[in-house]
Short mmCIF file of C-alpha atoms in Angstrom, two decimals:
data_model
loop_
_atom_site.label_atom_id
_atom_site.label_comp_id
_atom_site.label_asym_id
_atom_site.label_seq_id
_atom_site.Cartn_x
_atom_site.Cartn_y
_atom_site.Cartn_z
CA UNK A 115 76.62 -35.63 -46.05
CA UNK A 116 75.57 -35.13 -49.68
CA UNK A 117 74.71 -31.65 -50.87
CA UNK A 118 71.34 -32.76 -52.11
CA UNK A 119 70.39 -33.73 -48.59
CA UNK A 120 70.60 -30.01 -47.57
CA UNK A 121 68.47 -28.91 -50.43
CA UNK A 122 64.87 -27.83 -49.76
CA UNK A 123 62.29 -30.33 -50.93
CA UNK A 124 61.38 -29.85 -54.53
CA UNK A 125 57.84 -28.56 -55.13
CA UNK A 126 56.01 -28.54 -58.40
CA UNK A 127 54.35 -25.55 -59.99
CA UNK A 128 51.25 -25.94 -57.94
CA UNK A 129 53.29 -25.75 -54.76
CA UNK A 130 52.55 -29.32 -53.85
CA UNK A 131 54.91 -31.11 -51.56
CA UNK A 132 56.58 -34.14 -53.12
CA UNK A 133 55.02 -36.23 -50.40
CA UNK A 134 51.68 -35.55 -51.95
CA UNK A 135 50.22 -33.18 -49.29
CA UNK A 136 48.83 -30.00 -50.90
CA UNK A 137 50.50 -26.88 -49.54
CA UNK A 138 47.21 -25.03 -49.22
CA UNK A 139 45.71 -27.87 -47.20
CA UNK A 140 48.53 -27.71 -44.70
CA UNK A 141 48.21 -23.95 -44.35
CA UNK A 142 44.45 -24.07 -43.88
CA UNK A 143 44.75 -26.78 -41.24
CA UNK A 144 47.26 -24.70 -39.33
CA UNK A 145 45.06 -21.63 -39.64
CA UNK A 146 42.02 -23.53 -38.44
CA UNK A 147 43.88 -24.76 -35.39
CA UNK A 148 45.01 -21.30 -34.18
CA UNK A 149 42.53 -18.36 -34.46
CA UNK A 150 39.43 -19.91 -32.69
CA UNK A 151 41.41 -20.41 -29.50
CA UNK A 152 42.57 -16.84 -29.64
CA UNK A 153 38.96 -15.72 -30.25
CA UNK A 154 37.69 -17.65 -27.27
CA UNK A 155 40.40 -16.19 -25.08
CA UNK A 156 39.56 -12.71 -26.34
CA UNK A 157 35.83 -13.22 -25.61
CA UNK A 158 36.56 -14.42 -22.10
CA UNK A 159 38.79 -11.41 -21.52
CA UNK A 160 36.02 -9.05 -22.67
CA UNK A 161 33.47 -10.81 -20.44
CA UNK A 162 35.80 -10.63 -17.44
CA UNK A 163 36.47 -6.95 -18.11
CA UNK A 164 32.73 -6.26 -18.32
CA UNK A 165 32.02 -8.08 -15.06
CA UNK A 166 34.89 -6.28 -13.35
CA UNK A 167 33.52 -2.97 -14.60
CA UNK A 168 30.04 -3.82 -13.26
CA UNK A 169 31.38 -4.93 -9.85
CA UNK A 170 33.48 -1.79 -9.49
CA UNK A 171 30.52 0.37 -10.53
CA UNK A 172 28.08 -1.23 -8.09
CA UNK A 173 30.66 -1.00 -5.31
CA UNK A 174 31.22 2.66 -6.14
CA UNK A 175 27.49 3.35 -6.15
CA UNK A 176 27.10 1.68 -2.75
CA UNK A 177 30.05 3.58 -1.29
CA UNK A 178 28.73 6.82 -2.74
CA UNK A 179 25.29 6.30 -1.24
CA UNK A 180 26.77 5.47 2.16
CA UNK A 181 29.13 8.44 2.09
CA UNK A 182 26.98 11.09 0.46
CA UNK A 183 23.36 9.88 0.48
CA UNK A 184 22.22 12.13 3.33
CA UNK A 185 21.52 15.79 4.01
CA UNK A 186 20.50 17.87 7.02
CA UNK A 187 17.59 20.25 6.70
CA UNK A 188 14.91 22.03 8.70
CA UNK A 189 11.37 20.66 8.44
CA UNK A 190 9.01 23.05 10.16
CA UNK A 191 10.43 23.54 13.65
CA UNK A 192 12.58 20.40 13.50
CA UNK A 193 16.20 19.77 12.65
CA UNK A 194 15.91 16.74 10.38
CA UNK A 195 18.21 14.32 8.59
CA UNK A 196 17.20 12.87 5.23
CA UNK A 197 19.00 9.83 3.86
CA UNK A 198 18.60 7.37 1.01
CA UNK A 199 19.63 3.72 0.97
CA UNK A 200 19.28 0.69 -1.34
CA UNK A 201 16.17 -1.42 -0.76
CA UNK A 202 14.30 -4.22 -2.48
CA UNK A 203 11.02 -2.29 -2.35
CA UNK A 204 10.73 1.47 -2.26
CA UNK A 205 9.36 3.01 0.94
CA UNK A 206 9.75 5.93 3.31
CA UNK A 207 10.52 5.68 7.02
CA UNK A 208 9.86 8.65 9.28
CA UNK A 209 11.82 8.12 12.50
CA UNK A 210 10.59 10.15 15.46
CA UNK A 211 12.87 9.15 18.32
CA UNK A 212 11.95 8.26 20.99
CA UNK A 213 8.27 8.22 20.05
CA UNK A 214 8.36 5.61 17.27
CA UNK A 215 8.40 5.46 13.49
CA UNK A 216 6.01 5.74 10.56
CA UNK A 217 6.44 3.43 7.56
CA UNK A 218 4.96 4.68 4.28
CA UNK A 219 4.50 2.75 1.04
CA UNK A 220 5.40 5.95 -0.78
CA UNK A 221 7.06 4.88 -4.04
CA UNK A 222 8.50 2.06 -6.11
CA UNK A 223 12.09 1.34 -7.04
CA UNK A 224 15.21 0.09 -5.25
CA UNK A 225 15.55 3.07 -2.90
CA UNK A 226 14.36 3.78 0.64
CA UNK A 227 14.02 7.31 2.00
CA UNK A 228 14.53 7.82 5.73
CA UNK A 229 13.46 11.04 7.42
CA UNK A 230 14.70 11.34 10.99
CA UNK A 231 13.13 14.17 12.93
CA UNK A 232 15.71 15.36 15.42
CA UNK A 233 15.50 17.91 18.18
CA UNK A 234 13.51 21.10 18.00
CA UNK A 235 15.50 24.27 17.48
CA UNK A 236 15.99 25.75 20.96
CA UNK A 237 14.88 29.27 20.09
CA UNK A 238 11.84 28.11 18.16
CA UNK A 239 10.96 25.61 20.89
CA UNK A 240 10.84 28.36 23.50
CA UNK A 241 8.64 30.40 21.19
CA UNK A 242 6.31 27.42 20.67
CA UNK A 243 5.95 26.85 24.41
CA UNK A 244 5.21 30.54 24.99
CA UNK A 245 2.75 30.68 22.11
CA UNK A 246 1.22 27.26 21.29
CA UNK A 247 -0.72 28.80 18.41
CA UNK A 248 2.58 29.33 16.62
CA UNK A 249 2.82 25.55 16.09
CA UNK A 250 0.43 25.86 13.17
CA UNK A 251 2.40 28.75 11.70
CA UNK A 252 5.69 26.88 12.12
CA UNK A 253 4.42 23.87 10.15
CA UNK A 254 3.14 25.77 7.12
CA UNK A 255 6.53 25.51 5.40
CA UNK A 256 6.90 21.76 6.11
CA UNK A 257 5.98 20.62 2.59
CA UNK A 258 8.35 23.06 0.91
CA UNK A 259 11.08 22.07 3.37
CA UNK A 260 10.65 18.38 2.52
CA UNK A 261 10.65 19.09 -1.21
CA UNK A 262 13.79 21.19 -1.02
CA UNK A 263 15.53 18.62 1.20
CA UNK A 264 14.65 15.67 -1.04
CA UNK A 265 15.86 17.57 -4.14
CA UNK A 266 19.19 18.36 -2.48
CA UNK A 267 19.43 14.75 -1.29
CA UNK A 268 18.91 13.42 -4.83
CA UNK A 269 21.52 15.70 -6.41
CA UNK A 270 24.01 15.00 -3.64
CA UNK A 271 23.48 11.24 -3.91
CA UNK A 272 23.95 11.17 -7.69
CA UNK A 273 27.08 13.30 -7.44
CA UNK A 274 28.53 11.19 -4.63
CA UNK A 275 27.92 7.88 -6.43
CA UNK A 276 29.49 9.09 -9.70
CA UNK A 277 32.52 10.57 -7.91
CA UNK A 278 33.06 7.49 -5.74
CA UNK A 279 32.79 5.23 -8.79
CA UNK A 280 35.27 7.30 -10.83
CA UNK A 281 37.85 7.25 -8.04
CA UNK A 282 37.41 3.54 -7.43
CA UNK A 283 37.60 2.74 -11.17
CA UNK A 284 40.79 4.76 -11.61
CA UNK A 285 42.39 2.93 -8.70
CA UNK A 286 41.24 -0.46 -9.96
CA UNK A 287 41.86 -0.14 -13.71
CA UNK A 288 44.31 2.79 -14.04
CA UNK A 289 42.55 3.50 -17.31
CA UNK A 290 40.63 6.74 -17.91
CA UNK A 291 38.47 5.16 -20.60
CA UNK A 292 37.25 2.38 -18.29
CA UNK A 293 36.81 4.87 -15.47
CA UNK A 294 34.63 7.00 -17.74
CA UNK A 295 32.50 3.99 -18.61
CA UNK A 296 32.12 3.16 -14.91
CA UNK A 297 31.13 6.74 -14.10
CA UNK A 298 28.52 6.78 -16.86
CA UNK A 299 27.09 3.49 -15.65
CA UNK A 300 26.98 4.78 -12.06
CA UNK A 301 25.13 7.87 -13.27
CA UNK A 302 22.59 5.71 -15.09
CA UNK A 303 22.04 3.44 -12.05
CA UNK A 304 21.70 6.21 -9.45
CA UNK A 305 19.70 8.60 -11.60
CA UNK A 306 17.50 5.77 -12.86
CA UNK A 307 16.77 4.51 -9.34
CA UNK A 308 15.93 7.96 -8.00
CA UNK A 309 13.99 8.78 -11.16
CA UNK A 310 11.87 5.66 -10.74
CA UNK A 311 11.12 6.68 -7.16
CA UNK A 312 10.16 10.21 -8.23
CA UNK A 313 7.96 8.96 -11.08
CA UNK A 314 6.04 6.55 -8.83
CA UNK A 315 5.47 8.77 -5.78
CA UNK A 316 2.14 8.10 -4.08
CA UNK A 317 1.19 11.22 -2.04
CA UNK A 318 -1.79 9.43 -0.48
CA UNK A 319 0.56 6.96 1.24
CA UNK A 320 0.87 9.39 4.14
CA UNK A 321 -2.78 8.71 4.92
CA UNK A 322 -2.16 4.95 5.33
CA UNK A 323 0.93 4.68 7.52
CA UNK A 324 2.21 1.75 9.53
CA UNK A 325 3.23 2.91 13.02
CA UNK A 326 5.76 1.20 15.26
CA UNK A 327 6.45 2.47 18.76
CA UNK A 328 4.68 3.18 22.02
CA UNK A 329 0.93 2.70 21.89
CA UNK A 330 0.29 5.81 23.95
CA UNK A 331 1.76 7.99 21.19
CA UNK A 332 -0.02 6.31 18.26
CA UNK A 333 -3.19 8.45 18.04
CA UNK A 334 -1.32 11.75 18.04
CA UNK A 335 1.47 10.72 15.66
CA UNK A 336 -0.67 8.91 13.09
CA UNK A 337 -3.30 11.65 13.22
CA UNK A 338 -7.02 11.49 12.67
CA UNK A 339 -8.74 9.64 9.86
CA UNK A 340 -8.82 11.34 6.47
CA UNK A 341 -10.78 10.23 3.47
CA UNK A 342 -8.60 9.04 0.62
CA UNK A 343 -7.44 11.83 -1.71
CA UNK A 344 -4.94 11.93 -4.54
CA UNK A 345 -4.52 15.66 -4.88
CA UNK A 346 -1.36 17.39 -3.71
CA UNK A 347 -3.21 19.84 -1.48
CA UNK A 348 -4.53 17.10 0.81
CA UNK A 349 -1.06 15.55 0.94
CA UNK A 350 0.37 18.87 2.06
CA UNK A 351 -2.38 19.26 4.66
CA UNK A 352 -1.75 15.80 6.11
CA UNK A 353 2.02 16.32 6.21
CA UNK A 354 1.56 19.61 8.05
CA UNK A 355 -0.78 17.87 10.46
CA UNK A 356 1.81 15.15 11.13
CA UNK A 357 4.52 17.72 11.86
CA UNK A 358 2.11 19.61 14.12
CA UNK A 359 1.19 16.48 16.08
CA UNK A 360 4.81 15.52 16.66
CA UNK A 361 5.70 19.11 17.60
CA UNK A 362 2.99 19.06 20.24
CA UNK A 363 4.31 15.79 21.63
CA UNK A 364 7.81 17.18 21.92
CA UNK A 365 6.64 20.39 23.59
CA UNK A 366 4.13 18.77 25.97
CA UNK A 367 5.51 17.94 29.38
CA UNK A 368 2.71 16.41 31.44
CA UNK A 369 0.11 15.07 29.01
CA UNK A 370 -0.59 14.26 25.40
CA UNK A 371 -2.02 16.99 23.21
CA UNK A 372 -5.75 17.17 22.70
CA UNK A 373 -6.72 14.70 20.00
CA UNK A 374 -9.35 16.42 17.87
CA UNK A 375 -11.65 13.97 16.05
CA UNK A 376 -13.16 14.56 12.66
CA UNK A 377 -16.68 15.96 13.10
CA UNK A 378 -19.20 13.15 13.41
CA UNK A 379 -16.63 10.31 13.46
CA UNK A 380 -17.67 7.24 15.46
CA UNK A 381 -14.87 5.01 16.77
CA UNK A 382 -15.44 1.30 17.36
CA UNK A 383 -12.92 -1.02 18.98
CA UNK A 384 -13.23 -4.61 17.71
CA UNK A 385 -11.82 -7.27 20.04
CA UNK A 386 -12.22 -11.05 20.08
CA UNK A 387 -10.94 -14.30 21.60
CA UNK A 388 -9.42 -12.93 24.82
CA UNK A 389 -9.34 -16.42 26.36
CA UNK A 390 -8.91 -15.19 29.95
CA UNK A 391 -5.69 -13.25 29.31
CA UNK A 392 -5.61 -10.56 32.05
CA UNK A 393 -3.12 -8.47 30.08
CA UNK A 394 -5.80 -7.87 27.44
CA UNK A 395 -7.89 -5.64 29.71
CA UNK A 396 -5.09 -3.13 30.31
CA UNK A 397 -4.45 -2.91 26.58
CA UNK A 398 -8.17 -2.46 25.86
CA UNK A 399 -8.43 0.32 28.45
CA UNK A 400 -5.39 2.11 27.02
CA UNK A 401 -6.71 1.99 23.46
CA UNK A 402 -10.20 3.02 24.59
CA UNK A 403 -8.82 6.10 26.30
CA UNK A 404 -6.14 7.11 23.81
CA UNK A 405 -8.26 6.64 20.69
CA UNK A 406 -11.47 8.09 22.09
CA UNK A 407 -13.44 4.88 21.51
CA UNK A 408 -17.24 5.24 21.49
CA UNK A 409 -18.20 1.55 21.66
CA UNK A 410 -16.34 -1.76 22.18
CA UNK A 411 -17.46 -4.83 20.20
CA UNK A 412 -16.46 -8.32 21.40
CA UNK A 413 -17.08 -11.21 19.00
CA UNK A 414 -16.72 -13.93 21.62
CA UNK A 415 -14.47 -16.42 23.42
CA UNK A 416 -13.90 -14.08 26.33
CA UNK A 417 -13.27 -17.18 28.49
CA UNK A 418 -11.71 -20.60 27.96
CA UNK A 419 -14.06 -23.05 29.67
CA UNK A 420 -17.16 -21.00 30.43
CA UNK A 421 -17.01 -22.05 34.08
CA UNK A 422 -18.40 -20.19 37.07
CA UNK A 423 -14.96 -19.13 38.44
CA UNK A 424 -14.14 -17.60 35.07
CA UNK A 425 -17.19 -15.35 35.29
CA UNK A 426 -15.26 -12.93 37.51
CA UNK A 427 -12.95 -12.19 34.56
CA UNK A 428 -15.71 -10.26 32.79
CA UNK A 429 -15.99 -7.80 35.71
CA UNK A 430 -13.39 -5.57 34.01
CA UNK A 431 -16.00 -4.69 31.38
CA UNK A 432 -17.57 -2.14 33.71
CA UNK A 433 -14.20 -0.37 34.16
CA UNK A 434 -14.18 0.64 30.51
CA UNK A 435 -17.12 3.02 31.03
CA UNK A 436 -18.05 2.62 27.36
CA UNK A 437 -20.86 0.58 25.76
CA UNK A 438 -19.69 -3.01 25.39
CA UNK A 439 -21.49 -5.13 22.77
CA UNK A 440 -20.87 -8.86 23.08
CA UNK A 441 -21.82 -12.15 21.41
CA UNK A 442 -21.05 -15.60 22.80
CA UNK A 443 -18.20 -17.69 21.33
CA UNK A 444 -17.85 -21.45 21.33
CA UNK A 445 -15.70 -21.29 24.52
CA UNK A 446 -18.34 -19.19 26.33
CA UNK A 447 -21.17 -20.84 28.22
CA UNK A 448 -24.65 -19.39 28.84
CA UNK A 449 -23.48 -18.49 32.37
CA UNK A 450 -20.60 -16.53 30.76
CA UNK A 451 -23.09 -14.57 28.67
CA UNK A 452 -25.21 -13.97 31.77
CA UNK A 453 -22.17 -12.64 33.67
CA UNK A 454 -21.44 -10.24 30.80
CA UNK A 455 -25.07 -9.11 30.75
CA UNK A 456 -24.85 -8.17 34.45
CA UNK A 457 -22.23 -5.50 33.67
CA UNK A 458 -23.93 -2.07 33.63
CA UNK A 459 -22.42 -1.02 30.28
CA UNK A 460 -22.76 -4.38 28.48
CA UNK A 461 -25.19 -5.41 25.75
CA UNK A 462 -25.44 -9.12 24.90
CA UNK A 463 -26.82 -9.87 21.44
CA UNK A 464 -28.30 -13.25 20.58
CA UNK A 465 -30.11 -13.00 17.27
CA UNK A 466 -31.11 -9.46 18.28
CA UNK A 467 -30.22 -5.89 17.33
CA UNK A 468 -29.28 -2.78 19.28
CA UNK A 469 -28.47 0.82 18.38
CA UNK A 470 -25.33 2.06 20.12
CA UNK A 471 -23.44 5.32 19.48
CA UNK A 472 -25.63 5.83 16.41
CA UNK A 473 -24.74 2.44 14.93
CA UNK A 474 -27.32 -0.32 14.53
CA UNK A 475 -25.66 -3.62 15.38
CA UNK A 476 -27.06 -7.13 14.96
CA UNK A 477 -25.42 -10.19 16.48
CA UNK A 478 -25.86 -13.87 17.26
CA UNK A 479 -23.91 -16.23 19.52
CA UNK A 480 -22.05 -19.30 18.34
CA UNK A 481 -24.41 -22.32 18.32
CA UNK A 482 -21.69 -24.57 19.79
CA UNK A 483 -20.21 -24.88 23.25
CA UNK A 484 -16.91 -26.74 22.73
CA UNK A 485 -14.37 -25.53 25.32
CA UNK A 486 -12.49 -28.83 25.21
CA UNK A 487 -11.17 -29.97 21.84
CA UNK A 488 -11.94 -33.55 22.80
CA UNK A 489 -15.63 -32.69 22.55
CA UNK A 490 -15.21 -31.16 19.11
CA UNK A 491 -15.92 -32.97 15.84
CA UNK A 492 -13.44 -35.62 14.72
CA UNK A 493 -9.89 -34.32 14.24
CA UNK A 494 -10.97 -30.91 15.51
CA UNK A 495 -12.39 -30.12 12.08
CA UNK A 496 -15.66 -28.78 10.78
CA UNK A 497 -17.81 -31.74 9.80
CA UNK A 498 -20.93 -31.40 7.69
CA UNK A 499 -23.50 -31.31 10.55
CA UNK A 500 -21.51 -28.58 12.32
CA UNK A 501 -21.06 -26.65 9.08
CA UNK A 502 -24.81 -26.82 8.45
CA UNK A 503 -25.40 -25.58 11.99
CA UNK A 504 -23.11 -22.59 11.52
CA UNK A 505 -24.67 -21.70 8.18
CA UNK A 506 -28.14 -22.00 9.70
CA UNK A 507 -27.00 -19.56 12.40
CA UNK A 508 -26.02 -17.10 9.67
CA UNK A 509 -29.42 -17.59 8.03
CA UNK A 510 -31.16 -16.74 11.32
CA UNK A 511 -29.19 -13.53 11.75
CA UNK A 512 -29.76 -12.56 8.11
CA UNK A 513 -33.53 -12.90 8.64
CA UNK A 514 -33.30 -10.76 11.78
CA UNK A 515 -31.36 -8.08 9.88
CA UNK A 516 -33.89 -8.01 7.05
CA UNK A 517 -36.75 -7.57 9.52
CA UNK A 518 -34.99 -4.81 11.49
CA UNK A 519 -36.89 -1.50 11.44
CA UNK A 520 -33.57 0.33 11.08
CA UNK A 521 -30.86 -0.49 8.52
CA UNK A 522 -28.15 -2.55 10.20
CA UNK A 523 -24.63 -1.12 9.98
CA UNK A 524 -22.69 -4.03 11.53
CA UNK A 525 -23.41 -7.75 11.95
CA UNK A 526 -21.58 -9.91 14.49
CA UNK A 527 -20.85 -13.64 14.32
CA UNK A 528 -18.19 -15.60 16.14
CA UNK A 529 -17.18 -18.06 13.44
CA UNK A 530 -16.66 -16.55 9.96
CA UNK A 531 -18.26 -19.71 8.54
CA UNK A 532 -21.59 -18.16 9.60
CA UNK A 533 -21.01 -14.99 7.58
CA UNK A 534 -21.91 -16.25 4.10
CA UNK A 535 -25.74 -16.00 4.41
CA UNK A 536 -25.43 -12.42 5.73
CA UNK A 537 -23.92 -11.13 2.49
CA UNK A 538 -26.01 -8.34 1.02
CA UNK A 539 -28.00 -7.63 4.20
CA UNK A 540 -25.53 -5.11 5.68
CA UNK A 541 -22.22 -3.50 4.70
CA UNK A 542 -19.98 -5.04 7.39
CA UNK A 543 -19.65 -8.34 9.28
CA UNK A 544 -17.24 -8.73 12.22
CA UNK A 545 -16.05 -12.16 13.38
CA UNK A 546 -13.30 -13.91 15.32
CA UNK A 547 -12.63 -17.56 16.23
CA UNK A 548 -9.70 -18.27 13.86
CA UNK A 549 -7.12 -16.13 15.72
CA UNK A 550 -6.01 -14.95 12.28
CA UNK A 551 -6.80 -11.40 11.19
CA UNK A 552 -8.07 -11.00 7.63
CA UNK A 553 -10.36 -8.79 5.56
CA UNK A 554 -12.22 -9.73 2.40
CA UNK A 555 -15.43 -9.06 0.52
CA UNK A 556 -18.13 -11.72 0.72
CA UNK A 557 -19.48 -13.08 -2.58
CA UNK A 558 -21.98 -10.56 -3.83
CA UNK A 559 -25.71 -11.26 -3.90
CA UNK A 560 -27.20 -9.89 -7.14
CA UNK A 561 -29.10 -6.67 -6.51
CA UNK A 562 -27.83 -6.33 -2.92
CA UNK A 563 -25.12 -4.17 -1.35
CA UNK A 564 -21.53 -5.48 -1.06
CA UNK A 565 -20.58 -6.85 2.36
CA UNK A 566 -17.10 -6.78 3.88
CA UNK A 567 -16.01 -9.50 6.33
CA UNK A 568 -13.42 -8.51 8.94
CA UNK A 569 -12.03 -11.38 11.03
CA UNK A 570 -10.12 -10.38 14.16
CA UNK A 571 -7.04 -12.04 15.60
CA UNK A 572 -6.84 -12.95 19.28
CA UNK A 573 -6.97 -9.93 21.59
CA UNK A 574 -5.74 -12.18 24.38
CA UNK A 575 -2.95 -13.73 22.35
CA UNK A 576 -5.07 -16.93 22.46
CA UNK A 577 -4.61 -17.04 26.25
CA UNK A 578 -2.19 -19.62 27.63
CA UNK A 579 -2.24 -21.40 24.26
CA UNK A 580 -0.40 -18.41 22.85
CA UNK A 581 2.69 -19.54 24.77
CA UNK A 582 2.78 -22.99 23.21
CA UNK A 583 4.78 -21.92 20.16
CA UNK A 584 8.32 -20.63 19.94
CA UNK A 585 7.05 -17.04 19.80
CA UNK A 586 4.09 -15.75 21.86
CA UNK A 587 0.94 -15.07 19.87
CA UNK A 588 0.53 -11.30 19.43
CA UNK A 589 -2.44 -9.44 20.90
CA UNK A 590 -4.66 -8.05 18.14
CA UNK A 591 -7.45 -5.49 17.99
CA UNK A 592 -8.79 -3.01 15.47
CA UNK A 593 -10.11 0.54 15.70
CA UNK A 594 -12.81 1.19 13.08
CA UNK A 595 -13.77 4.72 12.04
CA UNK A 596 -17.29 5.46 10.78
CA UNK A 597 -18.27 8.75 9.18
CA UNK A 598 -21.45 10.76 9.77
CA UNK A 599 -23.36 8.41 7.47
CA UNK A 600 -22.12 5.43 9.55
CA UNK A 601 -20.07 4.11 6.66
CA UNK A 602 -16.67 2.59 7.42
CA UNK A 603 -14.03 5.04 6.19
CA UNK A 604 -10.83 3.60 7.69
CA UNK A 605 -9.45 1.24 10.30
CA UNK A 606 -6.29 0.85 12.40
CA UNK A 607 -5.01 -2.69 12.93
CA UNK A 608 -3.17 -2.72 16.27
CA UNK A 609 -0.81 -5.58 17.07
CA UNK A 610 1.08 -5.86 20.34
CA UNK A 611 3.93 -8.35 20.79
CA UNK A 612 2.87 -11.49 22.66
CA UNK A 613 3.13 -12.06 26.40
CA UNK A 614 6.28 -10.49 27.81
CA UNK A 615 6.82 -8.26 24.77
CA UNK A 616 6.07 -4.57 24.32
CA UNK A 617 6.46 -3.77 20.61
CA UNK A 618 3.38 -2.15 19.12
CA UNK A 619 2.51 -2.01 15.43
CA UNK A 620 -0.34 0.11 14.09
CA UNK A 621 -1.28 -0.10 10.44
CA UNK A 622 -3.88 2.26 9.02
CA UNK A 623 -6.02 1.36 6.02
CA UNK A 624 -8.30 3.84 4.26
CA UNK A 625 -11.32 2.01 2.91
CA UNK A 626 -12.00 2.08 -0.81
CA UNK A 627 -15.43 1.32 -2.23
CA UNK A 628 -15.74 -2.48 -1.87
CA UNK A 629 -15.07 -4.62 -4.93
CA UNK A 630 -16.91 -7.97 -4.79
CA UNK A 631 -14.81 -11.09 -5.22
CA UNK A 632 -15.71 -13.22 -8.22
CA UNK A 633 -15.79 -16.40 -6.18
CA UNK A 634 -18.51 -18.97 -5.54
CA UNK A 635 -20.47 -18.82 -2.27
CA UNK A 636 -18.75 -20.01 0.91
CA UNK A 637 -18.95 -23.73 1.37
CA UNK A 638 -18.00 -25.62 4.52
CA UNK A 639 -14.30 -26.47 4.67
CA UNK A 640 -12.46 -28.19 7.50
CA UNK A 641 -11.07 -25.60 9.94
CA UNK A 642 -9.70 -26.05 13.44
CA UNK A 643 -12.16 -25.56 16.27
CA UNK A 644 -10.77 -22.95 18.62
#
């Protein structure tokens, strides 16, 4: 081999290769081929590390909440357990085993507070039984107890989440710097979530609870109606009242405690569309007794076919021993209305008015008698002649209300399609027919008072038809509370699981001054004929 073959290629002064390729070009091409790949790999590593840090932090927060997000405390005479848990929407659950639970829309944020009232302290229980008046004294500290317990719960939860996250991060990363970042992130998540809940607390939520449990306990646990109030003093008063009610239930052996009504409150039970369900009467009697109902209002369809044999079904009206105001539905025949009228406590309204329990009530029966869907308009819908007939019925009742010597407090129609013409003549219209509970404000008539329309579900679970679906139709009724001026101040929507079920849900709503809907007047739309 020649020596010159081992020599390095000769380059000129500019460093160019004899082959003609510039040296700088070669270097730049090599440089361009290498660093971007390394940059992409580095970016992916940083992204993966960030995701791993977030997963470890969230896992640590969850473990911390599960392990440390609870405290035990005394609330009035009770031994209670407070706990916090993640949730999509913030709320508070007050568990009162075995009596039921109260659900409160108390705050916003991804946290749920659960307050479980446990057993009464034995010594204090004996003192309460010996001296029932001490119940009031024992509940005076309830608000302070809850405050102190919630504060301890928040601090304990934050500490537990940070500690759990630090330990988990050290085990996962074996890096104190990453563990510190995870701990700081856990602190921000837990403190931010609890801070959001604290900043959005709604004290008045305790006045509008949803109750789940045994119906017999509902009046005492939920308490009496209170007008809406935002101040802390009323919140404290209502909380003390709740603790007092539950204390009485726990310390009463043979009967429920006396349920003291607000002075001058009138209670109305609104039922509709029983459709011959015999189970409805027992439920109506229970609610009438437990809630101290003054008058029962039935907006029709008490029967299915309006036949003579069905007339015996209405005989249970007399067992209620309370005024029973009724209007005819489209499944009720004139003989059905006559059978109701024969009951000693019943009042049948047909474009007439009556004053009952201090309330002036106007009502009119459904103009149709369509017990069989085959006799209904085509496709079971609401054709134009039927719609005109229903609206004309509303016009008749509106004229009767305007000519009434006394201001009418409540108007009754069976089909809500008849309610439109009544707007402005009275503050409240009750209806049924659709088997679908809803509440809305009718389009306002200029210069006239706002009118609220309340449509009831089926108190009979739509009768045998309620069994046609996969789940039985629930039984629905509403207790309405009127103040001394006969203005609606609140209402309790009661829903009982369908035939063969026993779950009861009670949801209280405190009425705000009505806000008219900016919608055009009601026009006929096709709806199923029930």
